[in-house]
C-alpha cells in the first residue's frame, strides 16, 4: 500500500493525536463453548469476503468539479437554485464549490467514523465475553483498517479536499470508547454509527452515479458494513428485553437519545461555510432546514430505527424523543436481520430523482434552443 498524500487531511487545533481515557475489563473466555452459531457463520462470511483496497482502480481520474460542470452544462446552477432553494441565488461556480465541499465533508466524516470503528471494535475484541464474538470482532477490525485506508487514499490522493472530524462525531466516538460496558460499545458503534453510515453510503452511491471509483469503494464497504451492523444486532439480541434491570435499560435509553442528537448534529455543516467564508448565519439555517438536507438527515436513520426496535429499545421514552425528530416513520422498515442492506427510503429517492431529472431537462432544453 503506497499512495501520494497530495493533500493531507487537516490536523485539528488540539494536535495530531487525540487521547481518550478508557477503563475496561479485558475478558478471557476459557470455556470456548462457541454456542452462537449465527456469529460463527458471520465470522466465516467475514473471512471469505475480505478484499484488498489495492485492488481498486486507483488510476481512475476523479474530477468532481468537471463532473458537476458536465452535469450542469445547461442551467445547472438553476437546478441547484430551484431544488435546493439556497438563501442566496448561486452562480454555477459557487454551486459547484459548495457541492465539492459538501461531498468532501461527508467523505471526511466517513473517514473519521471509520477510524472510530477501528478503535471501538478492537475494544470489543477485549471486552465481549464470548470467544465467537471476539473472532468476528477481530475480522471486523481488519475491515475497518481497510476502510480507513480506502477513504483516506480517496480523500488525499483523489479528491484533494478534506475536513477534520466534526465536534459532535468526536464527542460520540469519545463516549463510545470511554464507556466500560461492552454492550454500549456495540450499541454506539454497530447499531448507531454504523447503522447510520450504512444508509448514508447508500445515498452517496446514488448521488455519484458517474464516479466509478467511489462507486466501487462504497459498494465494497457497504457489504462489510451490513455484516458489522448485523453483528451488533446478533450480539445484543435478547439482552435489553430479557436480561436488564429497569435502571440499566434507562441508561441505554439515555445513551440512544444522546447519540441520536449527536449524529444529527454531525450532519450540520458549519465547517463548510466557515471554510468558504460564507455567512454562517445565512447558510447554517439553510443547511439545517432545506427539505433535501432534512430528508437526507432523517433517511440516515432508516436502518437504525428498525434495529433499535428489534432490540427492544424503541421504548416509550425513546419513542417520544424520536417522535419529535420525525424518525418514527422508519419503525416499520426492515431491520438488519430481515434485510442486511439499506435501501434508501422511497421519498428521498424521489427527491433525488427530481434533482437529477431537472438537470437532464435543462440540458435537453439547451440542446433544442
Ligand atoms: Fe467501516
Ligand atoms: Fe464497520
mmCIF file of C-alpha atoms and ligand atoms in Angstrom:
data_model
loop_
_atom_site.group_PDB
_atom_site.id
_atom_site.type_symbol
_atom_site.label_atom_id
_atom_site.label_comp_id
_atom_site.label_asym_id
_atom_site.label_seq_id
_atom_site.Cartn_x
_atom_site.Cartn_y
_atom_site.Cartn_z
ATOM 1 C CA UNK A 1 0.000 0.000 0.000
ATOM 2 C CA UNK A 2 1.641 3.221 -1.171
ATOM 3 C CA UNK A 3 -0.017 6.443 -2.215
ATOM 4 C CA UNK A 4 0.596 10.133 -2.592
ATOM 5 C CA UNK A 5 -0.960 12.262 0.127
ATOM 6 C CA UNK A 6 -1.125 15.173 -2.262
ATOM 7 C CA UNK A 7 -3.485 16.983 0.089
ATOM 8 C CA UNK A 8 -3.191 15.682 3.666
ATOM 9 C CA UNK A 9 -6.209 15.740 5.976
ATOM 10 C CA UNK A 10 -6.147 18.880 8.180
ATOM 11 C CA UNK A 11 -4.980 18.265 11.753
ATOM 12 C CA UNK A 12 -7.305 19.566 14.499
ATOM 13 C CA UNK A 13 -6.206 22.505 16.681
ATOM 14 C CA UNK A 14 -5.809 20.041 19.565
ATOM 15 C CA UNK A 15 -2.906 18.346 17.762
ATOM 16 C CA UNK A 16 -2.180 15.239 15.679
ATOM 17 C CA UNK A 17 -3.002 12.631 18.359
ATOM 18 C CA UNK A 18 -6.194 12.553 20.400
ATOM 19 C CA UNK A 19 -6.278 10.535 23.606
ATOM 20 C CA UNK A 20 -9.374 9.124 25.245
ATOM 21 C CA UNK A 21 -9.076 7.551 28.660
ATOM 22 C CA UNK A 22 -10.981 4.306 28.894
ATOM 23 C CA UNK A 23 -11.415 1.831 31.711
ATOM 24 C CA UNK A 24 -12.452 -1.602 30.622
ATOM 25 C CA UNK A 25 -12.281 -5.232 31.570
ATOM 26 C CA UNK A 26 -10.391 -7.498 29.196
ATOM 27 C CA UNK A 27 -12.203 -10.823 29.346
ATOM 28 C CA UNK A 28 -10.854 -14.304 28.584
ATOM 29 C CA UNK A 29 -13.358 -16.970 27.551
ATOM 30 C CA UNK A 30 -11.800 -20.173 28.932
ATOM 31 C CA UNK A 31 -14.834 -22.234 28.040
ATOM 32 C CA UNK A 32 -14.569 -21.752 24.248
ATOM 33 C CA UNK A 33 -18.106 -23.137 24.022
ATOM 34 C CA UNK A 34 -18.794 -21.354 20.703
ATOM 35 C CA UNK A 35 -22.554 -21.593 21.239
ATOM 36 C CA UNK A 36 -23.664 -18.800 18.953
ATOM 37 C CA UNK A 37 -23.856 -20.359 15.537
ATOM 38 C CA UNK A 38 -25.034 -17.134 13.852
ATOM 39 C CA UNK A 39 -21.838 -15.357 14.947
ATOM 40 C CA UNK A 40 -19.674 -18.210 13.686
ATOM 41 C CA UNK A 41 -21.453 -18.096 10.317
ATOM 42 C CA UNK A 42 -20.869 -14.340 10.182
ATOM 43 C CA UNK A 43 -17.194 -14.891 11.014
ATOM 44 C CA UNK A 44 -16.864 -17.321 8.083
ATOM 45 C CA UNK A 45 -18.530 -14.743 5.802
ATOM 46 C CA UNK A 46 -16.201 -12.037 7.076
ATOM 47 C CA UNK A 47 -13.123 -14.107 6.252
ATOM 48 C CA UNK A 48 -14.441 -15.241 2.864
ATOM 49 C CA UNK A 49 -15.358 -11.688 1.803
ATOM 50 C CA UNK A 50 -12.080 -9.963 2.591
ATOM 51 C CA UNK A 51 -10.873 -7.690 -0.177
ATOM 52 C CA UNK A 52 -7.801 -5.556 -0.708
ATOM 53 C CA UNK A 53 -8.023 -1.786 -1.154
ATOM 54 C CA UNK A 54 -5.067 -2.006 -3.536
ATOM 55 C CA UNK A 55 -7.315 -3.971 -5.945
ATOM 56 C CA UNK A 56 -9.390 -0.856 -6.622
ATOM 57 C CA UNK A 57 -8.606 1.002 -9.831
ATOM 58 C CA UNK A 58 -6.682 3.927 -8.359
ATOM 59 C CA UNK A 59 -5.701 5.084 -11.844
ATOM 60 C CA UNK A 60 -9.289 6.343 -12.315
ATOM 61 C CA UNK A 61 -9.328 10.068 -12.918
ATOM 62 C CA UNK A 62 -11.510 11.760 -10.302
ATOM 63 C CA UNK A 63 -12.572 15.257 -11.223
ATOM 64 C CA UNK A 64 -15.723 16.102 -9.334
ATOM 65 C CA UNK A 65 -15.721 19.742 -10.472
ATOM 66 C CA UNK A 66 -15.695 18.628 -14.114
ATOM 67 C CA UNK A 67 -18.397 16.076 -13.365
ATOM 68 C CA UNK A 68 -20.600 18.753 -11.786
ATOM 69 C CA UNK A 69 -19.916 21.079 -14.721
ATOM 70 C CA UNK A 70 -20.834 18.337 -17.212
ATOM 71 C CA UNK A 71 -23.989 17.565 -15.271
ATOM 72 C CA UNK A 72 -24.859 21.211 -15.208
ATOM 73 C CA UNK A 73 -23.737 22.051 -18.733
ATOM 74 C CA UNK A 74 -27.054 23.762 -19.173
ATOM 75 C CA UNK A 75 -28.710 25.582 -16.329
ATOM 76 C CA UNK A 76 -27.044 23.593 -13.547
ATOM 77 C CA UNK A 77 -26.925 26.454 -11.140
ATOM 78 C CA UNK A 78 -30.616 26.952 -11.811
ATOM 79 C CA UNK A 79 -31.296 23.335 -10.899
ATOM 80 C CA UNK A 80 -29.434 23.806 -7.662
ATOM 81 C CA UNK A 81 -31.251 27.076 -7.025
ATOM 82 C CA UNK A 82 -34.658 25.595 -7.854
ATOM 83 C CA UNK A 83 -34.461 22.312 -5.998
ATOM 84 C CA UNK A 84 -32.297 23.213 -3.036
ATOM 85 C CA UNK A 85 -33.606 26.780 -2.661
ATOM 86 C CA UNK A 86 -30.436 28.318 -1.177
ATOM 87 C CA UNK A 87 -30.741 31.555 0.816
ATOM 88 C CA UNK A 88 -28.992 33.433 -1.987
ATOM 89 C CA UNK A 89 -29.031 32.705 -5.724
ATOM 90 C CA UNK A 90 -25.809 30.889 -6.630
ATOM 91 C CA UNK A 91 -23.651 31.259 -9.707
ATOM 92 C CA UNK A 92 -22.673 27.948 -11.316
ATOM 93 C CA UNK A 93 -19.115 28.219 -9.949
ATOM 94 C CA UNK A 94 -20.432 28.808 -6.432
ATOM 95 C CA UNK A 95 -22.845 25.915 -6.662
ATOM 96 C CA UNK A 96 -20.004 23.646 -7.802
ATOM 97 C CA UNK A 97 -17.758 24.850 -4.991
ATOM 98 C CA UNK A 98 -20.464 24.143 -2.444
ATOM 99 C CA UNK A 99 -21.188 20.665 -3.814
ATOM 100 C CA UNK A 100 -17.464 19.821 -3.918
ATOM 101 C CA UNK A 101 -17.108 20.782 -0.293
ATOM 102 C CA UNK A 102 -20.291 19.042 0.814
ATOM 103 C CA UNK A 103 -19.067 15.841 -0.823
ATOM 104 C CA UNK A 104 -15.603 16.175 0.750
ATOM 105 C CA UNK A 105 -17.114 16.979 4.131
ATOM 106 C CA UNK A 106 -19.330 13.907 4.063
ATOM 107 C CA UNK A 107 -16.476 11.632 2.975
ATOM 108 C CA UNK A 108 -14.170 13.120 5.632
ATOM 109 C CA UNK A 109 -16.699 12.295 8.352
ATOM 110 C CA UNK A 110 -16.905 8.766 6.915
ATOM 111 C CA UNK A 111 -13.118 8.523 7.241
ATOM 112 C CA UNK A 112 -13.104 9.690 10.859
ATOM 113 C CA UNK A 113 -16.054 7.446 11.686
ATOM 114 C CA UNK A 114 -14.107 4.511 10.203
ATOM 115 C CA UNK A 115 -11.164 5.262 12.468
ATOM 116 C CA UNK A 116 -13.604 5.337 15.391
ATOM 117 C CA UNK A 117 -14.926 1.937 14.285
ATOM 118 C CA UNK A 118 -11.377 0.582 14.132
ATOM 119 C CA UNK A 119 -10.736 1.604 17.751
ATOM 120 C CA UNK A 120 -14.170 0.655 19.098
ATOM 121 C CA UNK A 121 -14.139 -2.785 17.501
ATOM 122 C CA UNK A 122 -10.659 -3.591 18.797
ATOM 123 C CA UNK A 123 -12.112 -2.719 22.223
ATOM 124 C CA UNK A 124 -14.914 -5.219 21.592
ATOM 125 C CA UNK A 125 -12.321 -7.950 20.989
ATOM 126 C CA UNK A 126 -11.135 -7.315 24.549
ATOM 127 C CA UNK A 127 -14.420 -6.805 26.367
ATOM 128 C CA UNK A 128 -17.052 -9.083 24.808
ATOM 129 C CA UNK A 129 -17.288 -12.287 26.858
ATOM 130 C CA UNK A 130 -17.849 -14.895 24.130
ATOM 131 C CA UNK A 131 -14.996 -16.271 22.035
ATOM 132 C CA UNK A 132 -17.085 -16.419 18.837
ATOM 133 C CA UNK A 133 -17.862 -12.694 19.177
ATOM 134 C CA UNK A 134 -14.143 -11.994 19.637
ATOM 135 C CA UNK A 135 -13.464 -13.930 16.425
ATOM 136 C CA UNK A 136 -15.918 -11.859 14.441
ATOM 137 C CA UNK A 137 -14.809 -8.571 16.035
ATOM 138 C CA UNK A 138 -11.226 -9.390 15.037
ATOM 139 C CA UNK A 139 -12.324 -9.850 11.441
ATOM 140 C CA UNK A 140 -14.184 -6.521 11.623
ATOM 141 C CA UNK A 141 -11.039 -4.781 12.919
ATOM 142 C CA UNK A 142 -9.316 -5.783 9.668
ATOM 143 C CA UNK A 143 -12.284 -4.487 7.652
ATOM 144 C CA UNK A 144 -12.127 -1.127 9.415
ATOM 145 C CA UNK A 145 -8.394 -0.685 8.774
ATOM 146 C CA UNK A 146 -9.116 -1.257 5.089
ATOM 147 C CA UNK A 147 -11.989 1.261 5.155
ATOM 148 C CA UNK A 148 -9.761 3.907 6.727
ATOM 149 C CA UNK A 149 -7.140 3.167 4.070
ATOM 150 C CA UNK A 150 -9.595 3.402 1.146
ATOM 151 C CA UNK A 151 -11.328 6.620 2.253
ATOM 152 C CA UNK A 152 -8.049 8.233 3.270
ATOM 153 C CA UNK A 153 -6.438 7.488 -0.044
ATOM 154 C CA UNK A 154 -9.514 8.704 -1.924
ATOM 155 C CA UNK A 155 -9.636 11.977 0.020
ATOM 156 C CA UNK A 156 -5.935 12.792 -0.022
ATOM 157 C CA UNK A 157 -4.889 11.470 -3.412
ATOM 158 C CA UNK A 158 -8.048 11.863 -5.497
ATOM 159 C CA UNK A 159 -10.390 14.464 -4.031
ATOM 160 C CA UNK A 160 -7.833 16.874 -2.607
ATOM 161 C CA UNK A 161 -10.291 18.475 -0.165
ATOM 162 C CA UNK A 162 -10.934 17.168 3.330
ATOM 163 C CA UNK A 163 -12.154 18.207 6.740
ATOM 164 C CA UNK A 164 -11.275 17.426 10.308
ATOM 165 C CA UNK A 165 -13.682 15.470 12.494
ATOM 166 C CA UNK A 166 -16.979 17.204 13.258
ATOM 167 C CA UNK A 167 -17.143 18.090 17.003
ATOM 168 C CA UNK A 168 -20.390 16.129 17.509
ATOM 169 C CA UNK A 169 -18.984 12.999 15.889
ATOM 170 C CA UNK A 170 -15.860 13.367 18.018
ATOM 171 C CA UNK A 171 -17.944 13.596 21.213
ATOM 172 C CA UNK A 172 -19.899 10.481 20.273
ATOM 173 C CA UNK A 173 -16.781 8.469 19.338
ATOM 174 C CA UNK A 174 -15.141 9.505 22.621
ATOM 175 C CA UNK A 175 -18.272 8.465 24.560
ATOM 176 C CA UNK A 176 -18.285 5.072 22.865
ATOM 177 C CA UNK A 177 -14.611 4.493 23.598
ATOM 178 C CA UNK A 178 -14.763 5.698 27.194
ATOM 179 C CA UNK A 179 -17.657 3.502 28.230
ATOM 180 C CA UNK A 180 -16.643 0.376 30.115
ATOM 181 C CA UNK A 181 -19.826 -1.610 29.316
ATOM 182 C CA UNK A 182 -19.281 -3.861 26.314
ATOM 183 C CA UNK A 183 -22.891 -3.668 25.145
ATOM 184 C CA UNK A 184 -22.695 0.143 24.976
ATOM 185 C CA UNK A 185 -19.752 -0.135 22.580
ATOM 186 C CA UNK A 186 -21.919 -2.291 20.311
ATOM 187 C CA UNK A 187 -24.918 -0.033 20.757
ATOM 188 C CA UNK A 188 -22.946 3.102 19.939
ATOM 189 C CA UNK A 189 -20.778 1.754 17.140
ATOM 190 C CA UNK A 190 -22.529 -1.160 15.394
ATOM 191 C CA UNK A 191 -26.113 -0.021 15.913
ATOM 192 C CA UNK A 192 -25.956 3.792 15.839
ATOM 193 C CA UNK A 193 -22.797 4.924 13.975
ATOM 194 C CA UNK A 194 -22.552 2.030 11.507
ATOM 195 C CA UNK A 195 -26.325 1.762 11.071
ATOM 196 C CA UNK A 196 -26.334 5.416 10.093
ATOM 197 C CA UNK A 197 -23.252 5.094 7.884
ATOM 198 C CA UNK A 198 -24.783 2.179 6.009
ATOM 199 C CA UNK A 199 -27.724 4.346 4.985
ATOM 200 C CA UNK A 200 -25.525 7.377 4.223
ATOM 201 C CA UNK A 201 -23.235 5.280 1.987
ATOM 202 C CA UNK A 202 -26.305 4.192 0.036
ATOM 203 C CA UNK A 203 -27.195 7.800 -0.583
ATOM 204 C CA UNK A 204 -23.668 8.766 -1.608
ATOM 205 C CA UNK A 205 -23.730 5.961 -4.163
ATOM 206 C CA UNK A 206 -26.974 7.327 -5.609
ATOM 207 C CA UNK A 207 -25.578 10.853 -5.798
ATOM 208 C CA UNK A 208 -22.395 9.848 -7.617
ATOM 209 C CA UNK A 209 -23.563 7.536 -10.433
ATOM 210 C CA UNK A 210 -20.882 8.988 -12.755
ATOM 211 C CA UNK A 211 -17.842 8.428 -10.483
ATOM 212 C CA UNK A 212 -16.796 4.773 -10.837
ATOM 213 C CA UNK A 213 -14.057 4.754 -8.164
ATOM 214 C CA UNK A 214 -16.293 5.971 -5.338
ATOM 215 C CA UNK A 215 -18.993 3.563 -6.570
ATOM 216 C CA UNK A 216 -16.579 0.663 -6.233
ATOM 217 C CA UNK A 217 -15.246 1.783 -2.819
ATOM 218 C CA UNK A 218 -18.734 2.371 -1.448
ATOM 219 C CA UNK A 219 -20.202 -0.890 -2.739
ATOM 220 C CA UNK A 220 -17.393 -2.902 -1.138
ATOM 221 C CA UNK A 221 -17.547 -1.003 2.145
ATOM 222 C CA UNK A 222 -21.354 -1.280 2.310
ATOM 223 C CA UNK A 223 -21.133 -5.061 2.002
ATOM 224 C CA UNK A 224 -18.762 -5.092 5.004
ATOM 225 C CA UNK A 225 -20.850 -2.609 6.979
ATOM 226 C CA UNK A 226 -24.033 -4.617 6.561
ATOM 227 C CA UNK A 227 -22.222 -7.501 8.296
ATOM 228 C CA UNK A 228 -21.000 -5.178 11.051
ATOM 229 C CA UNK A 229 -24.485 -3.884 11.778
ATOM 230 C CA UNK A 230 -25.828 -7.461 11.765
ATOM 231 C CA UNK A 231 -23.049 -8.322 14.246
ATOM 232 C CA UNK A 232 -24.362 -5.662 16.644
ATOM 233 C CA UNK A 233 -27.957 -6.852 16.307
ATOM 234 C CA UNK A 234 -26.958 -10.502 16.894
ATOM 235 C CA UNK A 235 -24.746 -9.690 19.885
ATOM 236 C CA UNK A 236 -27.392 -7.586 21.613
ATOM 237 C CA UNK A 237 -30.418 -9.750 20.767
ATOM 238 C CA UNK A 238 -32.430 -10.524 23.941
ATOM 239 C CA UNK A 239 -30.080 -8.505 26.152
ATOM 240 C CA UNK A 240 -32.343 -5.481 26.580
ATOM 241 C CA UNK A 241 -35.619 -7.384 26.589
ATOM 242 C CA UNK A 242 -34.691 -10.227 28.935
ATOM 243 C CA UNK A 243 -31.565 -9.557 30.926
ATOM 244 C CA UNK A 244 -31.516 -5.943 32.074
ATOM 245 C CA UNK A 245 -32.930 -4.180 35.096
ATOM 246 C CA UNK A 246 -35.090 -1.090 34.676
ATOM 247 C CA UNK A 247 -32.229 1.174 35.747
ATOM 248 C CA UNK A 248 -29.777 -0.403 33.302
ATOM 249 C CA UNK A 249 -32.289 -0.103 30.498
ATOM 250 C CA UNK A 250 -32.891 3.541 31.330
ATOM 251 C CA UNK A 251 -29.160 4.237 30.938
ATOM 252 C CA UNK A 252 -29.232 2.661 27.479
ATOM 253 C CA UNK A 253 -32.260 4.757 26.527
ATOM 254 C CA UNK A 254 -30.382 7.894 27.569
ATOM 255 C CA UNK A 255 -27.400 6.793 25.501
ATOM 256 C CA UNK A 256 -29.536 6.184 22.390
ATOM 257 C CA UNK A 257 -31.249 9.580 22.676
ATOM 258 C CA UNK A 258 -27.951 11.413 23.197
ATOM 259 C CA UNK A 259 -26.268 9.540 20.326
ATOM 260 C CA UNK A 260 -29.179 10.359 18.013
ATOM 261 C CA UNK A 261 -28.814 14.084 18.705
ATOM 262 C CA UNK A 262 -25.046 13.954 18.171
ATOM 263 C CA UNK A 263 -25.394 12.011 14.926
ATOM 264 C CA UNK A 264 -27.908 14.507 13.562
ATOM 265 C CA UNK A 265 -25.682 17.426 14.507
ATOM 266 C CA UNK A 266 -22.724 15.827 12.764
ATOM 267 C CA UNK A 267 -24.541 16.457 9.505
ATOM 268 C CA UNK A 268 -24.916 20.184 10.152
ATOM 269 C CA UNK A 269 -22.071 21.501 8.100
ATOM 270 C CA UNK A 270 -20.997 24.797 9.656
ATOM 271 C CA UNK A 271 -17.332 23.899 8.946
ATOM 272 C CA UNK A 272 -18.010 24.180 5.211
ATOM 273 C CA UNK A 273 -19.387 27.706 5.360
ATOM 274 C CA UNK A 274 -16.598 28.729 7.689
ATOM 275 C CA UNK A 275 -14.017 27.480 5.186
ATOM 276 C CA UNK A 276 -15.756 29.032 2.198
ATOM 277 C CA UNK A 277 -16.102 32.300 4.078
ATOM 278 C CA UNK A 278 -19.846 32.335 3.502
ATOM 279 C CA UNK A 279 -22.163 33.974 6.016
ATOM 280 C CA UNK A 280 -22.868 31.195 8.535
ATOM 281 C CA UNK A 281 -25.946 32.994 9.876
ATOM 282 C CA UNK A 282 -27.457 32.674 6.420
ATOM 283 C CA UNK A 283 -26.179 29.250 5.379
ATOM 284 C CA UNK A 284 -26.300 27.122 8.518
ATOM 285 C CA UNK A 285 -30.097 27.520 8.910
ATOM 286 C CA UNK A 286 -30.465 26.667 5.221
ATOM 287 C CA UNK A 287 -28.364 23.511 5.530
ATOM 288 C CA UNK A 288 -30.419 22.646 8.606
ATOM 289 C CA UNK A 289 -33.873 23.226 7.195
ATOM 290 C CA UNK A 290 -33.887 22.795 3.434
ATOM 291 C CA UNK A 291 -36.125 19.775 2.632
ATOM 292 C CA UNK A 292 -33.340 17.913 0.822
ATOM 293 C CA UNK A 293 -30.905 18.139 3.733
ATOM 294 C CA UNK A 294 -33.653 17.417 6.245
ATOM 295 C CA UNK A 295 -34.684 14.390 4.204
ATOM 296 C CA UNK A 296 -31.060 13.282 3.997
ATOM 297 C CA UNK A 297 -30.528 13.544 7.749
ATOM 298 C CA UNK A 298 -33.717 11.648 8.507
ATOM 299 C CA UNK A 299 -33.074 8.995 5.900
ATOM 300 C CA UNK A 300 -29.763 8.107 7.515
ATOM 301 C CA UNK A 301 -31.771 6.710 10.445
ATOM 302 C CA UNK A 302 -33.763 4.325 8.261
ATOM 303 C CA UNK A 303 -31.784 1.287 9.464
ATOM 304 C CA UNK A 304 -31.067 2.497 12.999
ATOM 305 C CA UNK A 305 -34.752 2.783 13.996
ATOM 306 C CA UNK A 306 -35.896 -0.738 12.965
ATOM 307 C CA UNK A 307 -32.738 -2.234 14.551
ATOM 308 C CA UNK A 308 -33.438 -0.457 17.841
ATOM 309 C CA UNK A 309 -36.976 -1.748 17.630
ATOM 310 C CA UNK A 310 -35.752 -5.310 17.165
ATOM 311 C CA UNK A 311 -33.519 -4.950 20.227
ATOM 312 C CA UNK A 312 -36.437 -3.715 22.336
ATOM 313 C CA UNK A 313 -35.013 -0.203 22.645
ATOM 314 C CA UNK A 314 -37.864 1.639 20.969
ATOM 315 C CA UNK A 315 -39.281 2.165 24.447
ATOM 316 C CA UNK A 316 -41.822 4.906 25.303
ATOM 317 C CA UNK A 317 -39.008 7.321 26.244
ATOM 318 C CA UNK A 318 -37.024 6.704 23.050
ATOM 319 C CA UNK A 319 -40.236 6.866 21.010
ATOM 320 C CA UNK A 320 -41.092 10.260 22.491
ATOM 321 C CA UNK A 321 -37.631 11.612 21.533
ATOM 322 C CA UNK A 322 -37.844 10.099 18.031
ATOM 323 C CA UNK A 323 -41.366 11.423 17.539
ATOM 324 C CA UNK A 324 -40.035 14.971 17.940
ATOM 325 C CA UNK A 325 -37.353 14.313 15.330
ATOM 326 C CA UNK A 326 -39.857 12.675 12.978
ATOM 327 C CA UNK A 327 -37.895 9.423 12.986
ATOM 328 C CA UNK A 328 -40.690 7.002 13.854
ATOM 329 C CA UNK A 329 -41.645 6.824 10.196
ATOM 330 C CA UNK A 330 -38.877 4.202 9.805
ATOM 331 C CA UNK A 331 -40.031 1.870 12.556
ATOM 332 C CA UNK A 332 -41.820 -0.482 10.159
ATOM 333 C CA UNK A 333 -38.902 -0.785 7.761
ATOM 334 C CA UNK A 334 -36.872 -3.992 7.690
ATOM 335 C CA UNK A 335 -34.188 -4.471 10.332
ATOM 336 C CA UNK A 336 -30.677 -5.785 9.589
ATOM 337 C CA UNK A 337 -31.599 -9.405 10.218
ATOM 338 C CA UNK A 338 -34.586 -9.259 7.840
ATOM 339 C CA UNK A 339 -32.650 -7.262 5.242
ATOM 340 C CA UNK A 340 -28.915 -6.611 5.770
ATOM 341 C CA UNK A 341 -28.583 -3.906 3.078
ATOM 342 C CA UNK A 342 -30.054 -0.459 3.496
ATOM 343 C CA UNK A 343 -32.325 0.691 0.694
ATOM 344 C CA UNK A 344 -32.862 4.451 0.725
ATOM 345 C CA UNK A 345 -36.467 5.388 1.618
ATOM 346 C CA UNK A 346 -38.723 5.995 -1.372
ATOM 347 C CA UNK A 347 -39.400 9.670 -0.614
ATOM 348 C CA UNK A 348 -35.702 10.515 -0.656
ATOM 349 C CA UNK A 349 -35.167 8.608 -3.895
ATOM 350 C CA UNK A 350 -37.987 10.728 -5.374
ATOM 351 C CA UNK A 351 -36.380 13.951 -4.165
ATOM 352 C CA UNK A 352 -33.030 12.963 -5.620
ATOM 353 C CA UNK A 353 -34.559 11.827 -8.901
ATOM 354 C CA UNK A 354 -36.298 15.187 -9.150
ATOM 355 C CA UNK A 355 -32.927 16.874 -8.719
ATOM 356 C CA UNK A 356 -31.207 14.759 -11.366
ATOM 357 C CA UNK A 357 -34.198 14.877 -13.765
ATOM 358 C CA UNK A 358 -34.329 18.667 -13.698
ATOM 359 C CA UNK A 359 -30.683 18.731 -14.690
ATOM 360 C CA UNK A 360 -31.434 16.491 -17.662
ATOM 361 C CA UNK A 361 -34.469 18.556 -18.599
ATOM 362 C CA UNK A 362 -32.413 21.748 -18.556
ATOM 363 C CA UNK A 363 -29.791 20.008 -20.687
ATOM 364 C CA UNK A 364 -32.436 18.865 -23.207
ATOM 365 C CA UNK A 365 -33.898 22.353 -23.398
ATOM 366 C CA UNK A 366 -30.478 23.844 -24.067
ATOM 367 C CA UNK A 367 -29.902 21.300 -26.848
ATOM 368 C CA UNK A 368 -33.173 22.285 -28.517
ATOM 369 C CA UNK A 369 -32.645 26.016 -28.088
HETATM 370 FE FE1 LIG B 1 -16.172 0.561 8.273
HETATM 371 FE FE1 LIG B 2 -17.877 -1.074 10.105
#
